[in-house]
Coordinates of N, CA and C in Angstrom, one line a residue:
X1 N -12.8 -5.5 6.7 CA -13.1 -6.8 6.0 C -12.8 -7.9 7.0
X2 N -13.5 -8.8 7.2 CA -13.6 -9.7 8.1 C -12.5 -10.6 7.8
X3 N -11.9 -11.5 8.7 CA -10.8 -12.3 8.2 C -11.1 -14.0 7.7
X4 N -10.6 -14.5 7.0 CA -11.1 -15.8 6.4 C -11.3 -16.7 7.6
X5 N -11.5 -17.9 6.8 CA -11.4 -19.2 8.4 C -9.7 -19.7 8.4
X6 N -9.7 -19.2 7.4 CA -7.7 -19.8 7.3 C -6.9 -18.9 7.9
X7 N -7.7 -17.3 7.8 CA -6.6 -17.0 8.7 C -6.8 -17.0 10.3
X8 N -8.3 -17.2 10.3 CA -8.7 -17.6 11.8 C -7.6 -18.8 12.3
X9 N -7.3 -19.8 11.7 CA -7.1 -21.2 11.9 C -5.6 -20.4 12.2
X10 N -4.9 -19.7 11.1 CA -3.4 -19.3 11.5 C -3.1 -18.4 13.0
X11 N -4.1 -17.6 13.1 CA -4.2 -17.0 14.5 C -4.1 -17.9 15.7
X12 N -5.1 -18.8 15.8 CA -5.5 -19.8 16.5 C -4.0 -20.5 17.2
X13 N -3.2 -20.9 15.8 CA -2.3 -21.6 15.8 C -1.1 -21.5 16.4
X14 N -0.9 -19.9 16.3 CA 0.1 -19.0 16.2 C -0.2 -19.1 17.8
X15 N -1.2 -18.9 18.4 CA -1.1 -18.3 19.9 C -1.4 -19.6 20.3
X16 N -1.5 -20.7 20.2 CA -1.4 -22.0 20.9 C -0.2 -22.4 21.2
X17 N 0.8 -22.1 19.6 CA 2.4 -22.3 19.9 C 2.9 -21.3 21.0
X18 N 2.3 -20.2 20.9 CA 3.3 -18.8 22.4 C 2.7 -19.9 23.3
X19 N 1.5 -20.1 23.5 CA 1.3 -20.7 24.7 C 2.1 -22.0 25.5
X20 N 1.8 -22.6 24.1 CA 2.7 -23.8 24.7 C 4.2 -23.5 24.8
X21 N 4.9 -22.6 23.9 CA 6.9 -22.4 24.3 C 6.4 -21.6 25.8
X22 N 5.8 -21.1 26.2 CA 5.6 -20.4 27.4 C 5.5 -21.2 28.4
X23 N 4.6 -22.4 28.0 CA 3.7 -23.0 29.7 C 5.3 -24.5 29.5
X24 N 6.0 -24.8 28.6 CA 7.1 -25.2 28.8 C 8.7 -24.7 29.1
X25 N 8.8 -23.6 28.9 CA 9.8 -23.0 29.7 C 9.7 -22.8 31.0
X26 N 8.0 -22.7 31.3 CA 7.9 -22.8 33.3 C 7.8 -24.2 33.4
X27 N 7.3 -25.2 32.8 CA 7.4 -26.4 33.0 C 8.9 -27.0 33.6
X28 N 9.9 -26.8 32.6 CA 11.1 -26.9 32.8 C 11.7 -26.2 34.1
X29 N 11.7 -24.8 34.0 CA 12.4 -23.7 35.4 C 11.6 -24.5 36.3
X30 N 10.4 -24.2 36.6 CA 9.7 -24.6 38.0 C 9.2 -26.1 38.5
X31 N 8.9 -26.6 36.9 CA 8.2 -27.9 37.4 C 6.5 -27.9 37.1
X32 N 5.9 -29.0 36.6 CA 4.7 -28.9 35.9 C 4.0 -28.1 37.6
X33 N 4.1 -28.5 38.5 CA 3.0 -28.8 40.2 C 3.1 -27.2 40.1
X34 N 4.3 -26.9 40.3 CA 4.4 -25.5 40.7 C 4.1 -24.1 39.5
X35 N 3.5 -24.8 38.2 CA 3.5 -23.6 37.6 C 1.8 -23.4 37.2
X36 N 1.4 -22.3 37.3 CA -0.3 -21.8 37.4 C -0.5 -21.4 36.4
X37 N -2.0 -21.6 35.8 CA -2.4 -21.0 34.6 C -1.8 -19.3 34.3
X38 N -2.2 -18.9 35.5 CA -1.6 -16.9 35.6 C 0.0 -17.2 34.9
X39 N 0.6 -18.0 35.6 CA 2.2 -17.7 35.5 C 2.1 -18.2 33.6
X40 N 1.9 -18.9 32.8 CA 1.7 -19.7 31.6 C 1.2 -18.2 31.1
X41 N 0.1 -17.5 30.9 CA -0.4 -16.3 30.6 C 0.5 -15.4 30.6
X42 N 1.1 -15.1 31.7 CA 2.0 -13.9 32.1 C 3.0 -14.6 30.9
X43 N 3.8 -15.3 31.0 CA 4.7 -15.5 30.0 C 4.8 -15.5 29.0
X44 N 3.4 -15.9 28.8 CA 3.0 -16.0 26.9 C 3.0 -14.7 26.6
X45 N 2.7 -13.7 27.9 CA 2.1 -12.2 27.9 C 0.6 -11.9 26.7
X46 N -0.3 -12.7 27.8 CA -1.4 -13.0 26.9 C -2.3 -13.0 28.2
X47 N -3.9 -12.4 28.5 CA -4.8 -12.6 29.5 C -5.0 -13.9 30.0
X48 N -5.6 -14.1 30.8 CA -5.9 -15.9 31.4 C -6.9 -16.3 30.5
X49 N -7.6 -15.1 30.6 CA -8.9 -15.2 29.8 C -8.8 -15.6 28.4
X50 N -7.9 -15.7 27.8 CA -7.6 -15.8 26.4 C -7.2 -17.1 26.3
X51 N -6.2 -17.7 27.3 CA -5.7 -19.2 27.5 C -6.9 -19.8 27.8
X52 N -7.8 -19.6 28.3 CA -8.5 -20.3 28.7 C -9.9 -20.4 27.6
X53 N -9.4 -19.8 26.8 CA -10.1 -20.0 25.2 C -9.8 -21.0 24.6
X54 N -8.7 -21.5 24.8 CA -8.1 -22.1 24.2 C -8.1 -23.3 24.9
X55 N -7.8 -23.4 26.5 CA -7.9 -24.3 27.0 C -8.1 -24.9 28.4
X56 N -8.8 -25.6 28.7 CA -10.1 -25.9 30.0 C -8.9 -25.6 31.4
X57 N -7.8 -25.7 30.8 CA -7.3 -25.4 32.5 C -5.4 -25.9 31.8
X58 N -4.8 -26.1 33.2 CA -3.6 -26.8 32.8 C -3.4 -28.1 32.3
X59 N -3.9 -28.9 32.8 CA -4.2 -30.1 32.3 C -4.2 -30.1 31.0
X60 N -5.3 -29.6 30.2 CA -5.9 -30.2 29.1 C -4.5 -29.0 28.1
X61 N -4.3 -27.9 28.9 CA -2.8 -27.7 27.7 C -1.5 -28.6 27.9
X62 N -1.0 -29.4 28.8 CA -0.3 -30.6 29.1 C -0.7 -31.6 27.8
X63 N -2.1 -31.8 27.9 CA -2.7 -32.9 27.6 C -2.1 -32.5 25.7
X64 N -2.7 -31.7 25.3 CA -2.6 -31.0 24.3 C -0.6 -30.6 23.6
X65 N 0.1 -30.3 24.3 CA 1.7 -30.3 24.3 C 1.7 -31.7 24.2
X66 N 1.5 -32.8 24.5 CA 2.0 -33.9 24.5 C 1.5 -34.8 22.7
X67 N 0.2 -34.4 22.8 CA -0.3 -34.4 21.4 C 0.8 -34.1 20.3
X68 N 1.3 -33.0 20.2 CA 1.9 -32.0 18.8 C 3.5 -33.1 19.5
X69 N 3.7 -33.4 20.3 CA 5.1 -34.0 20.9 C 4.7 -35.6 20.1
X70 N 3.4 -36.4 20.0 CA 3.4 -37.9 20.0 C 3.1 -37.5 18.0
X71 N 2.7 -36.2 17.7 CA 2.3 -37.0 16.1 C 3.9 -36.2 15.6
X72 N 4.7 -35.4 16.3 CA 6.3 -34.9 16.1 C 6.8 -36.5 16.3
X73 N 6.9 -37.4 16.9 CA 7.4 -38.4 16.9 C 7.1 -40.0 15.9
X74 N 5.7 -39.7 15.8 CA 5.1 -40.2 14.8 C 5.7 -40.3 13.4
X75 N 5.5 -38.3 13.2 CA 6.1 -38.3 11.6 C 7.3 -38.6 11.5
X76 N 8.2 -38.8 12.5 CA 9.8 -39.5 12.0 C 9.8 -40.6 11.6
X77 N 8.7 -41.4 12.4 CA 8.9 -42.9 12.2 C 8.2 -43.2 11.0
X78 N 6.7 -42.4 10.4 CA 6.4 -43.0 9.1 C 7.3 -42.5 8.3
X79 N 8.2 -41.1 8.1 CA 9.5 -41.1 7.1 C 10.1 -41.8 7.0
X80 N 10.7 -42.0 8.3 CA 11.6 -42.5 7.9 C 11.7 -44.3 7.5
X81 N 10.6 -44.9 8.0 CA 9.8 -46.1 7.4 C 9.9 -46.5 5.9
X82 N 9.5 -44.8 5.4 CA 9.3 -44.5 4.0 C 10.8 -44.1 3.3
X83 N 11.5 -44.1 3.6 CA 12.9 -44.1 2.7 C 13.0 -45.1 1.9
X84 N 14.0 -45.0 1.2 CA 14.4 -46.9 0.8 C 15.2 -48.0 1.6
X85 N 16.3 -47.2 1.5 CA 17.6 -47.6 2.2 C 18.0 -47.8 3.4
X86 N 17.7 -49.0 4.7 CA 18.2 -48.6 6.1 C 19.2 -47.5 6.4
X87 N 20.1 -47.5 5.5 CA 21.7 -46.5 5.9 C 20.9 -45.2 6.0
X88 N 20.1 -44.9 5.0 CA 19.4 -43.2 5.1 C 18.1 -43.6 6.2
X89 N 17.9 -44.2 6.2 CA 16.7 -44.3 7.5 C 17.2 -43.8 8.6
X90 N 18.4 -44.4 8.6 CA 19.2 -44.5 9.9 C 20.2 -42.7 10.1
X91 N 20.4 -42.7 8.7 CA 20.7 -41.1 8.9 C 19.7 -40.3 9.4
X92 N 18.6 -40.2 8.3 CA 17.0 -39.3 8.7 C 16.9 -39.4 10.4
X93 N 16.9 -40.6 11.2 CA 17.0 -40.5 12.7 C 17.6 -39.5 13.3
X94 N 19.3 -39.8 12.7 CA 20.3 -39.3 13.6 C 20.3 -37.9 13.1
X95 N 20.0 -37.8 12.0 CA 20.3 -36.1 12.2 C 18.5 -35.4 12.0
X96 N 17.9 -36.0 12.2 CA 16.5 -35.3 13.2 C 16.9 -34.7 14.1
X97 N 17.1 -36.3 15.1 CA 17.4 -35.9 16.1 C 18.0 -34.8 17.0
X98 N 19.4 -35.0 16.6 CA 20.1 -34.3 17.0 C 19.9 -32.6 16.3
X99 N 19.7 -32.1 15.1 CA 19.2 -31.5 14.6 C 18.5 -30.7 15.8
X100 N 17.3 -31.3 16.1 CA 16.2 -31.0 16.8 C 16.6 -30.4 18.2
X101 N 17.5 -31.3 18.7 CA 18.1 -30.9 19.9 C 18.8 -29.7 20.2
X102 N 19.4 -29.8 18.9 CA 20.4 -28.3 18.9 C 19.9 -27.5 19.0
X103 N 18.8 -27.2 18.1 CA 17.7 -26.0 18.1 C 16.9 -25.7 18.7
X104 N 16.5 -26.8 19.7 CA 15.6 -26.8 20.6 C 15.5 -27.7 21.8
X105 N 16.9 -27.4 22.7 CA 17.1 -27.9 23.8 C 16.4 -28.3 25.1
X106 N 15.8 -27.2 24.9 CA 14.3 -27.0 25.9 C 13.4 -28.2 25.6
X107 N 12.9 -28.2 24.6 CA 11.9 -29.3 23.9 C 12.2 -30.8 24.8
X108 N 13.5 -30.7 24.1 CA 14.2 -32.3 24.7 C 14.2 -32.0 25.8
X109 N 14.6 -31.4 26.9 CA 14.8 -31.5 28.5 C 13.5 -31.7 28.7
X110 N 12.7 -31.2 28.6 CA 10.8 -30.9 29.2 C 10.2 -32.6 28.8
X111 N 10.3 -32.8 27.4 CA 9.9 -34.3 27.7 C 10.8 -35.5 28.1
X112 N 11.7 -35.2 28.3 CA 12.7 -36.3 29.1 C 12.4 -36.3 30.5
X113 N 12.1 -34.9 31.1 CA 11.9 -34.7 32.1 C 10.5 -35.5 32.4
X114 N 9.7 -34.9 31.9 CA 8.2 -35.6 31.6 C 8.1 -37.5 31.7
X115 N 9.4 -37.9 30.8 CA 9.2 -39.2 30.7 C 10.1 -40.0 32.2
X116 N 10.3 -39.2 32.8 CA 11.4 -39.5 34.2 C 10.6 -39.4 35.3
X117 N 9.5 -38.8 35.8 CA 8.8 -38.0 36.5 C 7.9 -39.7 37.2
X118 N 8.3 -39.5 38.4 CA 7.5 -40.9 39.4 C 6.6 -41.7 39.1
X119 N 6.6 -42.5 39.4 CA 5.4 -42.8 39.0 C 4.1 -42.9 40.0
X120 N 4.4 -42.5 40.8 CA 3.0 -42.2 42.1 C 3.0 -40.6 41.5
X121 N 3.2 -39.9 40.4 CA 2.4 -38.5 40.1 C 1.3 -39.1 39.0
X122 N 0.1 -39.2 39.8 CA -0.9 -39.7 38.9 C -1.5 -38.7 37.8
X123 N -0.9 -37.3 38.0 CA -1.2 -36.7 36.7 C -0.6 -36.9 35.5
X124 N 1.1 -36.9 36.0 CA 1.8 -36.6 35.0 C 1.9 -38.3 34.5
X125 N 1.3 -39.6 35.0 CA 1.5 -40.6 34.8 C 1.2 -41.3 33.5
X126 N -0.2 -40.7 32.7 CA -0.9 -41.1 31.9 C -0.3 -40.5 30.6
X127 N 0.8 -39.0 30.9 CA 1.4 -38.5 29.7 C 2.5 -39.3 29.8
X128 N 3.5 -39.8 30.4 CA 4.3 -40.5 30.5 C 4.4 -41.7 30.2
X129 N 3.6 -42.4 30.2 CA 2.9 -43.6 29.5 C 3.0 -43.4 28.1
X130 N 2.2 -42.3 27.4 CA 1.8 -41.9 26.0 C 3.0 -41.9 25.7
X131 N 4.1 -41.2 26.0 CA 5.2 -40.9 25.4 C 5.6 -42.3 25.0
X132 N 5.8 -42.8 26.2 CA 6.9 -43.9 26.1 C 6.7 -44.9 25.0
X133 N 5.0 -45.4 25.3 CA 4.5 -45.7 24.0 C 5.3 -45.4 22.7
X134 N 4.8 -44.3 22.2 CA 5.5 -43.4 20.9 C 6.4 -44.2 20.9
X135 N 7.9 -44.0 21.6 CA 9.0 -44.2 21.8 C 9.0 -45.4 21.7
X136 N 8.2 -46.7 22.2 CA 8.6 -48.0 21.4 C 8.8 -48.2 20.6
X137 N 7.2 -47.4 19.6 CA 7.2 -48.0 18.7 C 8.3 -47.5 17.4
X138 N 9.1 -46.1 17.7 CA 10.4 -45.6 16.9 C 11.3 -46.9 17.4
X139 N 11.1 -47.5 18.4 CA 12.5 -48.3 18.5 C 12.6 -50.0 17.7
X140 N 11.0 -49.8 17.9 CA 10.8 -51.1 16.8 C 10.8 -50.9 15.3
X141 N 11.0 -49.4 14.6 CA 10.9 -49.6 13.2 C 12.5 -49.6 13.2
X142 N 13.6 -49.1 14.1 CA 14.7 -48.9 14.6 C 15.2 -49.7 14.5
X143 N 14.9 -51.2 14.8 CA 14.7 -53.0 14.8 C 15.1 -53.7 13.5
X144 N 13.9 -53.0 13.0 CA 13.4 -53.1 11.0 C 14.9 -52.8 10.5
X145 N 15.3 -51.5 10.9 CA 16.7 -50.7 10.0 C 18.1 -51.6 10.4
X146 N 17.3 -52.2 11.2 CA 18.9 -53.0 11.5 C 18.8 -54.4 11.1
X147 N 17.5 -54.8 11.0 CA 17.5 -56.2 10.1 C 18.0 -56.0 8.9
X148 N 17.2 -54.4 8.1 CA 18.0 -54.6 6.8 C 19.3 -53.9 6.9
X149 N 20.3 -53.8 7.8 CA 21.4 -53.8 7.3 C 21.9 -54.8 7.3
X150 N 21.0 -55.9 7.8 CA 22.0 -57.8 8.1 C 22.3 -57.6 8.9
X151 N 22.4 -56.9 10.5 CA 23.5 -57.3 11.6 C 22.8 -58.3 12.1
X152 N 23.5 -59.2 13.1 CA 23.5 -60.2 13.9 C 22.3 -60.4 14.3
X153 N 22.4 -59.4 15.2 CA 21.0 -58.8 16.3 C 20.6 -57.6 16.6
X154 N 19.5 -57.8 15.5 CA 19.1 -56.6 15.4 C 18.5 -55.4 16.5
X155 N 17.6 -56.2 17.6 CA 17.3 -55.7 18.6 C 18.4 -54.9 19.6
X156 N 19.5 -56.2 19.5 CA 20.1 -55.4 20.3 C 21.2 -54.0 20.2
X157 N 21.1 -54.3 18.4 CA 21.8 -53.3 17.9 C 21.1 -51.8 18.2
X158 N 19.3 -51.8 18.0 CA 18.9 -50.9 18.0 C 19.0 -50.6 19.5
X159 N 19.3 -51.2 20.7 CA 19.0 -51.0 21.6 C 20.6 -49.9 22.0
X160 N 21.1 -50.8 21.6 CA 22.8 -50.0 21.8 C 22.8 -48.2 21.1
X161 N 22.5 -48.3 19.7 CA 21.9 -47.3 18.9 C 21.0 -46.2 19.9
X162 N 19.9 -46.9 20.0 CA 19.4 -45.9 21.2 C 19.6 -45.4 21.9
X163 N 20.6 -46.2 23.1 CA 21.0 -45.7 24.1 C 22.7 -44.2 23.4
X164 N 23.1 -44.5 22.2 CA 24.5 -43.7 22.2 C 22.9 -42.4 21.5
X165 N 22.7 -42.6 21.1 CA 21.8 -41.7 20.6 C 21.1 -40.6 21.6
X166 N 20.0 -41.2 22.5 CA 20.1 -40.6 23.5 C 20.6 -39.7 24.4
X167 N 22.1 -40.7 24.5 CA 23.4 -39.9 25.7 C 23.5 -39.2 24.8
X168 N 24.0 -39.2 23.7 CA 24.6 -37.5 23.0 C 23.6 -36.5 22.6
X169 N 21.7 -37.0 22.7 CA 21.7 -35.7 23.0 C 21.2 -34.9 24.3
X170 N 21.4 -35.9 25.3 CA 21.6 -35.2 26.6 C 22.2 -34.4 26.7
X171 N 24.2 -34.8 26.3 CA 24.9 -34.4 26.2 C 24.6 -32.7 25.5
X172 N 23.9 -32.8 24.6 CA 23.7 -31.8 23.5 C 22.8 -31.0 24.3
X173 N 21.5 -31.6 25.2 CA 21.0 -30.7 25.8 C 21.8 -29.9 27.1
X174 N 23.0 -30.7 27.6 CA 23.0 -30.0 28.6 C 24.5 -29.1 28.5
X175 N 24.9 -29.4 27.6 CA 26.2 -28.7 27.3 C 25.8 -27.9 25.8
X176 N 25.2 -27.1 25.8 CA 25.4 -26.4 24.5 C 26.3 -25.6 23.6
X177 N 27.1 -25.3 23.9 CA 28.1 -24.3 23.6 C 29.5 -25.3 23.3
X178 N 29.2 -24.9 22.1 CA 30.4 -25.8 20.9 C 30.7 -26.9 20.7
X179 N 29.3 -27.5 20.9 CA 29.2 -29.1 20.8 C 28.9 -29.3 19.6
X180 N 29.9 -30.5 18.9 CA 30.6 -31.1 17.5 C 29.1 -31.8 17.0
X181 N 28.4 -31.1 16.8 CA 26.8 -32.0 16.3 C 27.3 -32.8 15.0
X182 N 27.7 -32.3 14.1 CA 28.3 -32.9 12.7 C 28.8 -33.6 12.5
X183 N 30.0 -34.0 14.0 CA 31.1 -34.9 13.9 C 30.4 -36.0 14.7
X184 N 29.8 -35.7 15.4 CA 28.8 -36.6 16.4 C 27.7 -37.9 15.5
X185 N 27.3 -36.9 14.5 CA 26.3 -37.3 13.8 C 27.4 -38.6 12.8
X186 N 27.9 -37.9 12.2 CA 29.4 -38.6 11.7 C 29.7 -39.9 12.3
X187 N 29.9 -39.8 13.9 CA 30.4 -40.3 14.8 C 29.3 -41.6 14.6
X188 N 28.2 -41.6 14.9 CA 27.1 -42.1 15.4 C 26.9 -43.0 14.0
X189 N 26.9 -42.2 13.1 CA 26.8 -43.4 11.5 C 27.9 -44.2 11.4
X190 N 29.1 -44.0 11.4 CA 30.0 -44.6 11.5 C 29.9 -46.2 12.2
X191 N 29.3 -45.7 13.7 CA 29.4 -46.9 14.8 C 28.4 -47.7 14.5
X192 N 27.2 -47.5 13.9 CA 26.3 -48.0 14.1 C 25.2 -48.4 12.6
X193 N 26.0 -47.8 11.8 CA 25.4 -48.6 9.7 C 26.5 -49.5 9.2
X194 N 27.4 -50.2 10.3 CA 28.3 -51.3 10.0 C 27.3 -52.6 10.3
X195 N 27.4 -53.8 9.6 CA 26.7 -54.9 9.5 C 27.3 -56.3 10.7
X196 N 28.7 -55.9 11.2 CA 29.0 -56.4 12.0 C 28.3 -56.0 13.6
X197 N 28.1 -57.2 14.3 CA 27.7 -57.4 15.9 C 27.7 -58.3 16.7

């Protein structure tokens, strides 16, 4: 019996994801320059021939990873836009985030890495761009959450917010093993859904 287009679509989907946790774990170990379509294949433990069904070369799976990375960053910002309450806006952020981090360390090292990366690499220049983009514009609805809590300055509150946010989950990426995510999270509402600044 032939298979539907849904489950076509679920196949499809399923080996885009091996592809991409694969061609980002060498991303990370080696470095975007040094890692080859063969090595991405060999990891996914999938033919070249198959990846390349899927997609025109390295590039366009880069291109493509950064996609499912800008509408993952997207959907935080229209939820959390969509709450009522700054205080829960401002929760929904912090424990995304960090959430995300815990479970997926890798993820966050690969595009931090990605958003760090020179800017004389004119490949990697144009995804680094895209990102940062994204990343404004969470910091501007970020802005929003702190107008409606009433603080002083809002900007700069979000800017403060960002940066403790960030550091802990560096922190989180780079120290894994028994790091207080809960109390952190705790930590971080505490300092920063107070209306004083």
């Amino acid at each position: 019996m032939p298979r539907t287009p849904e489950e076509n679509e679920r196949i499809r989907q399923a080996a885009k994801e091996k592809i991409h946790a694969a061609a980002m774990a060498l991303f990370v170990k080696k470095g975007y320059h040094a890692t080859s379509v063969e090595d991405v294949a060999k990891q996914a433990n999938i033919s070249k021939g198959l990846l390349y069904n899927y997609y025109k070369g390295k590039e366009d799976l880069l291109a493509a990873m950064i996609q499912v990375r800008i509408k993952e960053i997207s959907e935080v910002i229209v939820t959390a836009a969509a709450i009522k309450t700054p205080i829960e806006q401002l929760r929904y952020i912090v424990d995304g985030a960090l959430d995300n981090v815990y479970h997926r360390p890798e993820v966050y090292r690969f595009y931090l890495n990605l958003q760090t990366q020179p800017e004389d690499d004119h490949v990697l220049a144009a995804y680094r761009q895209q990102l940062n983009e994204e990343s404004r514009k969470q910091f501007e609805v970020q802005c929003q959450i702190f107008e409606g809590l009433g603080v002083k300055e809002p900007r700069m509150k979000s800017l403060f917010f960002s940066s403790a946010l960030h550091g802990t989950m560096l922190m989180m990426a780079t120290y894994t093993e028994g790091f207080p995510v809960e109390k952190m999270k705790q930590q971080l509402m505490r300092e920063y859904s107070m209306n004083s600044f």
